[in-house]
Amino acid sequence: MINIDELEINRIVIHRVHKKVDGDEFGFAEYSENLFSFGILELETLKRRIGTSFSKSKRFFKLEIAKTEDNSFFGYSRTVKNSNNDEFLEKSKSISDLLAMSHNKRTIPAGLLLILDGYISSKHFVLVIKAELQEAFTIKELNSQKLVELVNDLFLSPAKDFYKIGFIIEDSNNLSQPNDIYSCYMYDDNFSSGKRDLAEYFYNDFLGFQTNRNDKLITKNFREDLFKFIETNVVSFDDKRGLKSAVNTLYRENTTGIINPQEFAETHFPEDLLRIFGSEVGSNYPNSFTKDLALVDRNLNRGQIKLVDDLTIAGPQNSIDNVSISNGQNFDIERLRMQIENGEIRQVVTIKAE
């Protein structure tokens, strides 16, 4: 998405944001009073690190701007473009205050907040990076050399990843205001496909973005919710297997690139299940969405069968398809013996009742 050769950084400032402590409503920001200057080589390293982060499709997300007030991240960012250095420094302090106010839980770690602006292909952008850190220190107590060493270690070291990045850039889109003339993104190094959402304190409370229209997240979460619904509401093992197979077929083989949750439900669920689906799942996915398999591609080739309680069988989907389940009722022992002897069945697993 970012051509590093076209990335021009104008100004950089770094503030510290403390975590919430007992008795306080949220954290607080500790300001730097001067712009920060990287050396030429360090600046090029920073550019490469940003470009590398944005290339990680499973952790980089295009979102939408939701909070547009003058005192929001977007509000401050749009006025940065024509500001002088003193004005930029003051707006950066306000941005760091927003991050501090998002630290409304003691579990949210403190960190350094790097704020920069610049241009990509003549389009102005504002970018913020939060690097978490555990050691206690005060910016004012560090001399410039120690601060440079700390910043280089946190932001430039190949052994460290950026933890979170927020990014707004001038960009034309076929969306409603202000997303028609701006695009916004977030990189979350702590995100994994096992999570339902990005860090809400960062994307929502701090940046004022929303994730509910991101196709990667919707694609992943709808499949997970559909599997959970099938597991909970469908009784027959074979019916469960067939429906889950239909979900994976939809994801793998749908050529339109569009998934319609209601259409899938109407095609595969009887009337009684359709009503339950509408209230438990369908209400969360009222619209069709564009299929983006970035977060589910590995899972499409993996299968899982829930046996009893927390016991499951998992493995490659083509192997899982060969597993059959019987509850022991009307069990034909002689037929089973013959199937084992002729190699039709390779292994029998029994689960002892408590």
Tab-separated table of C-alpha atoms in Angstrom, residues 20 50 84 125 146 150 160 170 199-200 207 217 231 241 250 261 264 273 317 325 343-344 349 352:
chain	number	residue	atom	x	y	z
A	20	LYS	CA	-4.087	4.259	34.600
A	50	ILE	CA	6.313	1.332	8.531
A	84	ASN	CA	3.472	25.511	11.601
A	125	PHE	CA	-1.076	11.964	6.090
A	146	LYS	CA	19.462	8.280	26.262
A	150	LEU	CA	15.510	4.282	23.729
A	160	LYS	CA	10.986	-5.192	18.074
A	170	GLU	CA	-6.107	12.167	2.056
A	199	ALA	CA	-7.771	-3.420	20.407
A	200	GLU	CA	-10.894	-1.332	20.993
A	207	LEU	CA	-8.425	6.976	16.994
A	217	LEU	CA	-12.976	-9.227	10.219
A	231	GLU	CA	-22.972	-26.694	16.739
A	241	ARG	CA	-21.030	-31.969	9.265
A	250	LEU	CA	-19.293	-21.108	0.223
A	261	PRO	CA	-25.689	-14.304	5.169
A	264	PHE	CA	-27.142	-18.857	2.955
A	273	LEU	CA	-33.813	-22.727	12.612
A	317	GLN	CA	-10.385	-31.363	6.415
A	325	ILE	CA	-19.550	-40.888	14.819
A	343	GLY	CA	-9.704	-52.391	6.095
A	344	GLU	CA	-12.781	-50.255	5.518
A	349	VAL	CA	-12.268	-44.782	19.320
A	352	LYS	CA	-16.220	-44.075	28.414
